[in-house]
Coordinates of C-alpha atoms and ligand atoms in Angstrom, one line a residue:
M1363 CA 39.7 -23.1 -7.4
P1364 CA 41.6 -23.8 -4.1
K1365 CA 41.7 -27.5 -3.1
V1366 CA 39.0 -28.7 -0.7
S1367 CA 40.8 -29.2 2.7
V1368 CA 39.9 -32.2 4.8
L1369 CA 40.8 -32.8 8.4
V1370 CA 41.2 -36.5 9.1
V1371 CA 40.3 -37.7 12.7
E1372 CA 41.3 -41.3 13.2
D1373 CA 43.1 -42.9 16.1
E1374 CA 44.7 -45.7 14.2
R1375 CA 47.8 -44.2 12.7
L1376 CA 48.0 -46.6 9.7
I1377 CA 44.4 -46.1 8.7
A1378 CA 44.8 -42.4 9.1
R1379 CA 47.8 -42.4 6.8
D1380 CA 45.9 -44.6 4.3
I1381 CA 43.0 -42.2 4.3
Q1382 CA 45.3 -39.2 3.9
N1383 CA 47.0 -40.8 0.9
S1384 CA 43.6 -41.6 -0.7
L1385 CA 42.4 -38.0 -0.2
E1386 CA 45.6 -36.5 -1.7
K1387 CA 45.3 -38.9 -4.6
L1388 CA 41.8 -37.7 -5.2
G1389 CA 43.0 -34.0 -5.2
Y1390 CA 42.1 -32.9 -1.7
R1391 CA 44.4 -31.2 0.8
V1392 CA 44.9 -32.7 4.3
P1393 CA 46.1 -29.9 6.5
A1394 CA 46.4 -32.2 9.6
T1395 CA 45.3 -35.5 11.1
A1396 CA 44.0 -35.8 14.7
A1397 CA 43.9 -38.9 16.9
T1398 CA 41.6 -37.7 19.7
G1399 CA 38.4 -35.8 20.0
E1400 CA 40.0 -32.9 21.8
D1401 CA 42.7 -32.6 19.2
A1402 CA 40.1 -32.7 16.4
V1403 CA 38.2 -29.7 17.9
K1404 CA 41.5 -27.8 18.4
L1405 CA 42.8 -28.4 14.9
A1406 CA 39.4 -27.7 13.3
G1407 CA 39.6 -24.2 15.0
E1408 CA 43.2 -23.7 13.9
K1409 CA 43.1 -25.0 10.3
S1410 CA 39.5 -24.1 9.4
P1411 CA 39.2 -27.1 7.0
D1412 CA 36.3 -27.3 4.5
L1413 CA 35.3 -30.7 6.0
V1414 CA 36.1 -33.2 8.8
L1415 CA 36.3 -37.0 8.3
M1416 CA 35.6 -38.3 11.8
D1417 CA 36.0 -41.7 13.1
I1418 CA 33.2 -42.4 15.6
T1419 CA 35.1 -44.5 18.0
L1420 CA 38.0 -42.6 19.4
K1421 CA 40.1 -43.3 22.4
G1422 CA 40.0 -40.8 25.2
N1423 CA 37.2 -38.8 26.9
M1424 CA 35.7 -37.4 23.8
D1425 CA 34.5 -39.8 21.1
G1426 CA 33.8 -38.8 17.5
V1427 CA 30.1 -37.9 18.1
D1428 CA 31.0 -35.5 20.8
A1429 CA 33.8 -34.0 18.8
A1430 CA 31.6 -33.6 15.7
A1431 CA 28.9 -31.9 17.8
A1432 CA 31.5 -29.4 19.2
I1433 CA 33.0 -28.7 15.7
H1434 CA 29.6 -28.3 14.1
S1435 CA 28.3 -25.8 16.7
K1436 CA 31.6 -23.9 17.2
F1437 CA 32.9 -23.6 13.7
D1438 CA 30.0 -24.6 11.4
I1439 CA 32.3 -27.1 9.6
P1440 CA 30.5 -30.1 8.0
V1441 CA 31.5 -33.6 9.4
I1442 CA 31.4 -37.0 7.7
F1443 CA 31.4 -40.0 10.1
L1444 CA 33.6 -43.0 9.5
T1445 CA 32.6 -46.1 11.3
A1446 CA 33.1 -49.8 11.2
H1447 CA 30.0 -50.7 13.1
A1448 CA 26.9 -48.5 12.6
D1449 CA 24.8 -49.8 15.4
K1450 CA 21.4 -48.1 15.9
A1451 CA 22.3 -46.4 19.2
T1452 CA 25.4 -44.8 17.8
V1453 CA 23.6 -43.6 14.6
E1454 CA 20.9 -42.1 16.8
R1455 CA 23.6 -40.2 18.8
A1456 CA 25.5 -39.2 15.7
K1457 CA 22.3 -37.7 14.2
I1458 CA 22.2 -35.0 16.8
S1459 CA 25.4 -33.5 15.4
E1460 CA 23.8 -33.2 12.0
P1461 CA 26.4 -35.1 10.0
Y1462 CA 26.7 -34.6 6.3
G1463 CA 27.2 -38.3 5.6
Y1464 CA 28.4 -41.7 6.8
L1465 CA 31.1 -43.9 5.4
L1466 CA 31.3 -47.6 6.4
K1467 CA 34.8 -48.9 6.8
P1468 CA 36.3 -50.3 4.7
F1469 CA 35.4 -48.0 1.8
E1470 CA 36.4 -47.5 -1.8
E1471 CA 38.1 -44.2 -2.9
R1472 CA 35.1 -43.6 -5.2
E1473 CA 32.7 -43.7 -2.3
L1474 CA 34.9 -41.4 -0.3
Q1475 CA 35.0 -38.9 -3.2
I1476 CA 31.2 -38.9 -3.7
C1477 CA 30.5 -38.5 0.0
I1478 CA 32.9 -35.6 0.3
E1479 CA 31.6 -33.8 -2.8
I1480 CA 28.0 -34.2 -1.7
A1481 CA 28.8 -32.9 1.9
V1482 CA 30.8 -29.9 0.6
Y1483 CA 28.0 -29.0 -1.9
K1484 CA 25.3 -29.5 0.7
H1485 CA 27.1 -27.3 3.2
R1486 CA 27.7 -24.5 0.6
M1487 CA 24.0 -24.5 -0.4
E1488 CA 23.0 -24.4 3.3
Q1489 CA 25.3 -21.4 3.8
K1490 CA 23.8 -19.7 0.8
I1491 CA 20.2 -20.3 2.0
R1492 CA 21.2 -19.0 5.5
N1493 CA 22.7 -15.9 4.0
V1494 CA 19.6 -15.3 1.9
E1495 CA 17.4 -15.8 4.9
R1496 CA 19.6 -13.4 6.9
W1497 CA 19.4 -10.9 4.1
F1498 CA 15.6 -11.1 3.9
S1499 CA 15.2 -11.0 7.6
T1500 CA 17.5 -7.9 8.0
M1501 CA 15.7 -6.2 5.1
F1502 CA 12.2 -6.9 6.6
K1503 CA 13.4 -5.8 10.0
S1504 CA 14.7 -2.5 8.7
I1505 CA 11.9 -1.4 6.4
G1506 CA 9.6 1.3 7.5
D1507 CA 6.4 -0.7 6.8
G1508 CA 4.8 -3.3 9.1
V1509 CA 5.2 -6.8 7.7
I1510 CA 3.4 -9.9 9.0
S1511 CA 3.5 -13.3 7.2
T1512 CA 1.4 -16.3 8.0
D1513 CA 1.2 -20.0 6.9
K1514 CA -1.7 -21.2 5.0
N1515 CA -3.8 -21.7 8.2
G1516 CA -3.4 -18.0 9.1
I1517 CA -0.9 -18.7 11.8
I1518 CA 1.7 -15.9 12.2
R1519 CA 5.2 -17.0 11.2
F1520 CA 7.0 -13.7 10.9
M1521 CA 6.5 -10.1 12.2
N1522 CA 8.9 -7.2 11.8
P1523 CA 9.7 -4.5 14.4
M1524 CA 7.4 -2.0 12.6
A1525 CA 4.5 -4.5 12.7
E1526 CA 5.2 -4.9 16.5
A1527 CA 5.1 -1.1 17.0
L1528 CA 1.9 -0.7 14.9
T1529 CA 0.0 -3.6 16.4
G1530 CA 1.3 -3.3 19.9
W1531 CA 2.1 -7.0 19.9
E1532 CA 5.6 -8.3 20.5
S1533 CA 6.8 -10.7 17.9
K1534 CA 7.6 -13.4 20.5
E1535 CA 4.0 -13.5 21.8
A1536 CA 2.4 -13.1 18.3
L1537 CA 4.4 -15.9 16.6
G1538 CA 2.2 -19.0 16.4
M1539 CA -1.0 -17.0 17.1
D1540 CA -4.0 -16.6 14.7
L1541 CA -3.5 -13.6 12.5
M1542 CA -7.1 -12.3 13.2
K1543 CA -6.2 -11.9 16.9
V1544 CA -3.2 -9.7 16.2
F1545 CA -4.2 -7.9 13.0
R1546 CA -7.7 -6.7 14.0
I1547 CA -9.1 -4.3 11.5
E1548 CA -12.1 -2.1 11.3
T1549 CA -13.2 -1.4 7.7
P1550 CA -16.2 0.5 6.5
S1551 CA -17.5 -2.5 4.5
A1552 CA -18.0 -6.2 5.3
S1553 CA -16.5 -7.2 1.9
Q1554 CA -13.4 -5.4 3.0
S1555 CA -13.0 -7.3 6.3
P1556 CA -9.6 -8.7 6.8
E1557 CA -11.0 -12.3 6.9
N1558 CA -12.5 -11.8 3.4
L1559 CA -9.4 -10.1 2.0
I1560 CA -7.1 -12.7 3.4
R1561 CA -9.3 -15.4 2.1
R1562 CA -9.3 -13.8 -1.4
A1563 CA -5.5 -13.4 -1.3
A1564 CA -5.0 -17.0 -0.3
E1565 CA -7.7 -18.7 -2.3
E1566 CA -7.6 -16.6 -5.5
G1567 CA -3.9 -15.9 -5.2
L1568 CA -4.6 -12.1 -5.7
V1569 CA -2.9 -9.1 -4.2
V1570 CA -5.7 -7.1 -2.5
D1571 CA -5.7 -3.7 -1.0
L1572 CA -7.4 -2.7 2.2
S1573 CA -10.0 0.0 1.9
Y1574 CA -9.0 3.7 2.4
D1575 CA -10.8 4.0 5.7
S1576 CA -9.4 0.9 7.4
R1577 CA -8.3 1.2 11.0
L1578 CA -6.0 -1.2 12.9
I1579 CA -7.2 -2.0 16.4
R1580 CA -4.0 -2.2 18.5
K1581 CA -3.4 -4.6 21.4
D1582 CA -4.5 -1.9 23.8
D1583 CA -7.7 -1.2 21.8
T1584 CA -6.5 2.2 20.5
Q1585 CA -6.9 2.6 16.8
V1586 CA -4.6 3.8 14.0
P1587 CA -5.5 4.4 10.4
I1588 CA -3.6 2.1 8.1
G1589 CA -3.2 1.5 4.4
D1590 CA -2.0 -1.8 3.2
S1591 CA -2.0 -4.8 0.9
I1592 CA -2.3 -8.5 1.3
A1593 CA -0.4 -10.8 -1.0
P1594 CA -0.2 -14.6 -1.3
I1595 CA 3.0 -16.4 -0.7
R1596 CA 3.5 -19.2 -3.2
D1597 CA 5.8 -22.2 -3.2
I1598 CA 7.8 -23.4 -6.2
D1599 CA 4.7 -25.2 -7.6
D1600 CA 2.6 -22.0 -7.3
N1601 CA 0.6 -23.3 -4.4
V1602 CA -0.4 -20.7 -1.9
M1603 CA 1.6 -21.3 1.4
G1604 CA 0.3 -18.3 3.3
V1605 CA -0.1 -14.6 3.0
V1606 CA 2.1 -11.5 3.7
I1607 CA 0.5 -8.3 4.9
V1608 CA 2.4 -5.0 4.4
F1609 CA 0.9 -2.1 6.2
R1610 CA 1.7 1.4 7.3
D1611 CA 0.3 4.2 9.5
T1612 CA -1.5 6.6 7.3
S1613 CA -2.4 9.3 9.8
R1614 CA 0.2 11.6 8.6
E1615 CA -0.6 11.1 4.9
K1616 CA -4.3 11.7 5.7
R1617 CA -3.5 14.9 7.6
I1618 CA -1.4 16.2 4.8
G1619 CA -4.0 15.1 2.2
A1620 CA -6.7 17.0 4.1
I1621 CA -4.4 20.1 4.2
Y1622 CA -3.9 19.9 0.5
E1623 CA -7.6 19.4 -0.2
R1624 CA -8.3 22.5 1.9
L1625 CA -5.6 24.5 0.2
Q1626 CA -6.8 23.7 -3.2
K1627 CA -10.4 24.6 -2.2
M1628 CA -9.2 27.9 -0.8
S1629 CA -7.2 28.6 -3.9
A1630 CA -10.2 27.8 -6.1
M1631 CA -12.4 30.0 -3.9
G1632 CA -9.9 32.8 -4.2
Q1633 CA -10.3 32.7 -7.9
L1634 CA -14.1 32.8 -7.5
A1635 CA -13.9 35.9 -5.3
A1636 CA -13.8 38.4 -8.2
S1637 CA -16.9 37.0 -9.9
M1638 CA -18.6 36.7 -6.5
A1639 CA -17.9 40.3 -5.6
H1640 CA -19.3 41.4 -8.9
E1641 CA -22.4 39.3 -8.4
L1642 CA -23.0 40.6 -4.9
N1643 CA -22.3 44.2 -6.1
N1644 CA -25.3 44.1 -8.5
P1645 CA -28.1 43.3 -6.0
L1646 CA -26.4 45.5 -3.3
T1647 CA -26.5 48.5 -5.7
V1648 CA -30.2 47.7 -6.4
I1649 CA -30.9 47.4 -2.7
M1650 CA -29.2 50.7 -1.9
G1651 CA -31.0 52.5 -4.8
F1652 CA -34.4 51.2 -3.8
A1653 CA -33.8 52.0 -0.1
Q1654 CA -33.1 55.6 -1.0
S1655 CA -36.1 55.7 -3.3
A1656 CA -38.2 54.2 -0.4
L1657 CA -37.0 57.0 1.9
K1658 CA -38.1 59.6 -0.5
K1659 CA -41.5 57.9 -1.1
A1660 CA -42.0 57.6 2.7
Q1661 CA -41.5 61.3 3.0
S1662 CA -44.1 62.0 0.3
G1663 CA -46.7 59.5 1.6
V1664 CA -46.7 57.2 -1.6
D1665 CA -47.3 53.4 -1.4
F1666 CA -43.9 51.8 -1.7
S1667 CA -44.6 48.0 -1.3
V1668 CA -43.0 47.3 -4.7
V1669 CA -39.8 48.9 -3.5
F1670 CA -39.7 46.7 -0.4
Q1671 CA -40.4 43.6 -2.5
T1672 CA -37.5 44.4 -4.7
I1673 CA -35.2 45.0 -1.7
D1674 CA -36.3 41.7 -0.2
R1675 CA -35.7 39.8 -3.5
E1676 CA -32.3 41.3 -4.1
A1677 CA -31.2 40.9 -0.4
N1678 CA -32.2 37.2 -0.7
R1679 CA -30.1 36.8 -3.7
C1680 CA -27.1 38.1 -1.8
K1681 CA -28.0 35.8 1.1
R1682 CA -28.2 32.7 -1.1
L1683 CA -24.8 33.4 -2.7
V1684 CA -23.1 34.0 0.6
Q1685 CA -24.8 30.9 2.0
E1686 CA -23.4 28.7 -0.9
L1687 CA -20.0 30.2 -0.4
L1688 CA -20.2 29.4 3.3
T1689 CA -21.4 25.9 2.7
F1690 CA -18.6 25.2 0.3
S1691 CA -15.9 26.7 2.4
R1692 CA -16.8 25.0 5.7
T1693 CA -14.5 22.3 7.1
E1694 CA -15.6 19.0 5.5
K1695 CA -17.8 16.5 7.2
T1696 CA -16.2 13.1 6.4
E1697 CA -19.1 10.8 7.2
M1698 CA -20.7 8.8 4.4
A1699 CA -24.4 9.6 4.2
S1700 CA -27.3 9.4 1.8
C1701 CA -27.2 12.3 -0.6
N1702 CA -28.8 13.5 -3.9
L1703 CA -26.3 14.0 -6.7
N1704 CA -28.6 16.3 -8.7
E1705 CA -29.0 18.5 -5.7
I1706 CA -25.3 18.7 -5.1
I1707 CA -24.7 19.6 -8.8
E1708 CA -27.3 22.4 -8.6
S1709 CA -26.0 23.9 -5.5
T1710 CA -22.4 23.8 -6.8
L1711 CA -23.4 25.5 -10.0
Q1712 CA -25.1 28.4 -8.1
L1713 CA -21.6 29.0 -6.8
L1714 CA -20.2 29.0 -10.3
E1715 CA -23.0 31.0 -11.9
P1716 CA -21.5 34.4 -11.4
R1717 CA -18.3 33.3 -13.0
A1718 CA -20.1 31.7 -15.9
K1719 CA -22.0 35.0 -16.5
M1720 CA -18.8 37.0 -16.5
S1721 CA -17.1 34.6 -19.0
E1722 CA -20.2 34.3 -21.2
I1723 CA -20.5 30.6 -20.5
E1724 CA -23.9 29.0 -20.8
I1725 CA -24.6 26.3 -18.2
C1726 CA -26.8 23.4 -19.5
L1727 CA -28.0 20.8 -17.1
D1728 CA -29.3 17.5 -18.3
L1729 CA -30.1 15.8 -15.0
D1730 CA -31.8 12.4 -14.8
R1731 CA -34.3 13.0 -12.0
S1732 CA -34.9 9.3 -11.5
I1733 CA -31.4 8.4 -10.2
P1734 CA -31.4 7.1 -6.7
E1735 CA -29.8 8.7 -3.7
M1736 CA -26.2 7.7 -3.3
T1737 CA -24.1 6.9 -0.2
A1738 CA -21.2 9.3 -0.2
I1739 CA -19.4 12.1 1.6
R1740 CA -21.5 15.0 0.3
D1741 CA -18.8 17.8 0.6
Q1742 CA -16.3 15.7 -1.2
V1743 CA -18.6 14.9 -4.1
Q1744 CA -19.3 18.6 -4.3
Q1745 CA -15.6 19.3 -4.4
V1746 CA -15.3 16.9 -7.4
I1747 CA -18.1 18.6 -9.3
F1748 CA -16.7 22.0 -8.4
N1749 CA -13.2 21.2 -9.5
L1750 CA -14.3 19.6 -12.8
S1751 CA -16.7 22.5 -13.6
H1752 CA -14.0 25.1 -12.6
N1753 CA -11.5 23.4 -14.9
A1754 CA -14.1 23.4 -17.7
M1755 CA -14.7 27.1 -17.3
D1756 CA -10.9 27.8 -17.2
A1757 CA -10.8 26.1 -20.6
M1758 CA -13.4 28.4 -22.1
L1759 CA -12.0 31.9 -21.7
K1760 CA -13.8 33.1 -24.7
G1761 CA -17.1 31.7 -23.6
G1762 CA -18.8 28.4 -24.5
Q1763 CA -21.1 25.8 -23.0
L1764 CA -20.7 23.8 -19.8
I1765 CA -23.0 20.8 -20.0
I1766 CA -23.5 18.6 -17.0
R1767 CA -25.4 15.3 -17.3
T1768 CA -26.4 12.7 -14.8
C1769 CA -27.7 9.2 -15.4
L1770 CA -27.8 5.7 -13.9
K1771 CA -25.2 3.2 -15.2
S1772 CA -25.1 -0.4 -14.1
N1773 CA -22.5 -3.0 -15.0
G1774 CA -22.7 -5.5 -12.2
Q1775 CA -22.8 -2.7 -9.6
V1776 CA -25.2 0.2 -9.7
N1777 CA -23.5 3.5 -10.4
V1778 CA -24.5 7.1 -10.8
Q1779 CA -22.7 8.7 -13.7
I1780 CA -21.8 12.4 -14.1
E1781 CA -20.5 13.9 -17.2
V1782 CA -18.9 17.4 -17.2
E1783 CA -18.5 18.5 -20.7
D1784 CA -17.1 21.8 -22.0
T1785 CA -16.6 23.3 -25.5
G1786 CA -13.2 24.7 -24.5
K1787 CA -9.7 24.4 -25.9
G1788 CA -9.2 20.7 -24.9
I1789 CA -6.3 19.0 -23.2
P1790 CA -3.3 18.7 -25.4
T1791 CA -2.4 15.1 -26.2
E1792 CA 1.1 15.4 -24.8
V1793 CA -0.1 16.4 -21.3
Q1794 CA -3.1 14.0 -21.1
A1795 CA -1.1 11.4 -19.2
N1796 CA -0.1 14.0 -16.6
V1797 CA -3.3 15.8 -15.6
F1798 CA -4.0 13.6 -12.5
E1799 CA -0.5 14.1 -11.2
P1800 CA -0.1 16.3 -8.1
F1801 CA 0.9 19.8 -8.8
F1802 CA 0.6 19.4 -12.6
T1803 CA -0.8 22.6 -14.0
T1804 CA -0.7 24.5 -17.3
K1805 CA -2.1 27.6 -15.6
E1806 CA -0.2 30.7 -14.8
M1807 CA 1.2 31.3 -11.3
G1808 CA -1.5 32.0 -8.8
K1809 CA -4.2 30.6 -11.1
G1810 CA -4.0 26.9 -10.2
T1811 CA -2.3 24.7 -7.7
G1812 CA -2.4 21.7 -10.0
L1813 CA -4.2 19.7 -7.3
G1814 CA -7.7 19.9 -8.6
L1815 CA -7.8 16.6 -10.5
T1816 CA -5.5 14.8 -8.1
I1817 CA -8.0 15.5 -5.3
C1818 CA -10.9 14.5 -7.6
K1819 CA -9.3 11.2 -8.3
E1820 CA -8.4 10.6 -4.6
I1821 CA -12.0 11.4 -3.5
I1822 CA -13.5 9.2 -6.3
Q1823 CA -11.2 6.2 -5.4
R1824 CA -12.2 6.7 -1.8
H1825 CA -15.8 6.1 -2.9
N1826 CA -14.7 3.1 -5.1
G1827 CA -15.7 5.1 -8.2
T1828 CA -13.9 5.8 -11.4
I1829 CA -12.9 8.9 -13.4
K1830 CA -11.9 9.2 -17.1
F1831 CA -11.9 11.8 -19.8
A1832 CA -12.0 12.3 -23.5
S1833 CA -10.6 15.5 -25.1
K1834 CA -10.1 17.0 -28.5
A1835 CA -8.1 20.1 -29.3
E1836 CA -10.3 23.2 -29.8
K1837 CA -13.5 21.1 -29.5
G1838 CA -13.6 20.4 -25.8
T1839 CA -13.3 17.9 -23.0
T1840 CA -15.7 15.5 -21.2
F1841 CA -14.9 14.1 -17.8
T1842 CA -17.0 11.1 -16.9
V1843 CA -17.2 10.1 -13.2
K1844 CA -19.0 7.1 -11.8
F1845 CA -19.9 6.7 -8.1
P1846 CA -21.3 3.4 -6.9
V1847 CA -24.8 4.1 -5.4
Q1848 CA -23.8 2.0 -2.4
A1849 CA -20.2 3.2 -1.8
A1850 CA -18.7 1.0 0.8
V1851 CA -21.7 0.9 3.1
P1852 CA -21.2 -1.3 6.1
Ligands
ATP2655 N1 -11.6 20.6 -18.9 C1 -10.3 20.9 -19.2 N2 -10.0 21.4 -20.3 C2 -8.7 21.6 -20.6 N3 -7.6 21.3 -19.8 C3 -8.0 20.8 -18.6 C4 -9.3 20.5 -18.2 N4 -9.3 20.0 -17.0 C5 -8.0 19.9 -16.6 N5 -7.2 20.4 -17.6 C6 -5.7 20.5 -17.6 O1 -5.2 19.7 -16.5 C7 -4.4 20.5 -15.6 C8 -4.5 20.0 -14.2 O2 -5.8 20.2 -13.7 P1 -6.0 20.4 -12.2 O3 -7.4 20.7 -11.9 O4 -5.4 19.2 -11.5 O5 -5.1 21.6 -11.8 P2 -5.4 23.1 -12.1 O6 -6.7 23.4 -12.6 O7 -4.3 23.6 -13.0 O8 -5.2 23.8 -10.7 P3 -6.2 23.7 -9.4 O9 -7.3 22.9 -9.9 O10 -5.4 23.1 -8.3 O11 -6.6 25.1 -9.2 C9 -4.8 21.9 -15.9 O12 -3.8 22.8 -15.6 C10 -5.2 21.9 -17.4 O13 -4.0 22.0 -18.1
MG2656 MG1 -8.4 22.6 -11.5

């Protein structure tokens, strides 16, 4: 360790020499001594000592207090004052230069040593803290997410440039303001209001996430969709000192998510096309045959009402199929509305019936007719049922049973539960952990995008529901989905 160097500032030469001797005896280095304030500032700049021992009363224009202030602000070198008379006015003046200690003359060598050690230690610690602060501040300034932190009263204490860009508020105007004025959020549910979430984060010390559909209302009243979390900031004793909000613009993610959802749906529909074509072909053949027979009967004057009834029935079958396909393929509506889960299941299965027939799959419905209507985005619930049933059928290439059950399940909140069970090949244990990952598929090229279950999970989470499954090799798989009856209703 290099010796600690101490610049001595003392206008009485004999005392200065005395102090220098004591310091050197104690193991310190004295690079220079100064007799005036001006000299002290100059030598501090030239010698960069670790510490300055400064007599308060110096001859000349600049006394010790002024010199210490200049040294502290210019070079960030800690100063210890030496004084024979510590009168109140001088101490008050001296305080401004943030001294690291006082020594009353005359002093013992031991006192001198303790004072220097404390001052050097304190200064090093302060430098470390400043570096850590600088490090954190630079890090928060450069990250791509918005960061706002508050004290325990919800007053903004920090805001990074991304938070400025997202909220439209400049840090200098927002600091000291109430968080609720700057971070205005519109959420689909009252329990998800920022006031509530921030209170929960602060009072219960929890990290909470804002709901999927949250929108930030910017300073100019425009809105931007955001995803974020709110976490408590704790002091060393674990008391909550405030909260930190980390948030990001999710418009791009949402657009990409919507594209993926659409792509996956299109791909699944593509796979349905063959069975659909087959299913349409049958009634069309009947229609054409009966139309020809009607033509012949018309020429011979026979009653042919039966023929027209058959044509009408078969044409209606075609129409229904085409209608289901159109409904399923339309661009999704994304509003939450009241809908009937059993009805959604029945209409989805109409779509899958042709395929079930082709693969010799028996569809068994066990629907609880007493379940209440649920608040949900209908098209998205349909996509979940479609994806799960489609996967089930893919697992039963040699035929089997697809069983769909619904019931009411309450555990604190009221849920509707759907089970999609198959008697297929099961999900191998080694891939069970991966099935919800985007693009994970065991199907051959062109058969699956590997997005079906990812999208199911995303949709279900959006509705604050849950999805899980149980599977056994060669026995089959059951997916169990729960949707809250009141999914995030305002
Ligand atoms: N009921 C099931 N039985 C057996 N395996 C299944 C079942 N459901 C899902 N899997 C497995 O999970 C994988 C991922 O399913 P996911 O629905 O996400 O994608 P995919 O069906 O392969 O493709 P996509 O649904 O995008 O057309 C499947 O490839 C399959 O291996
Ligand atoms: Mg799938």
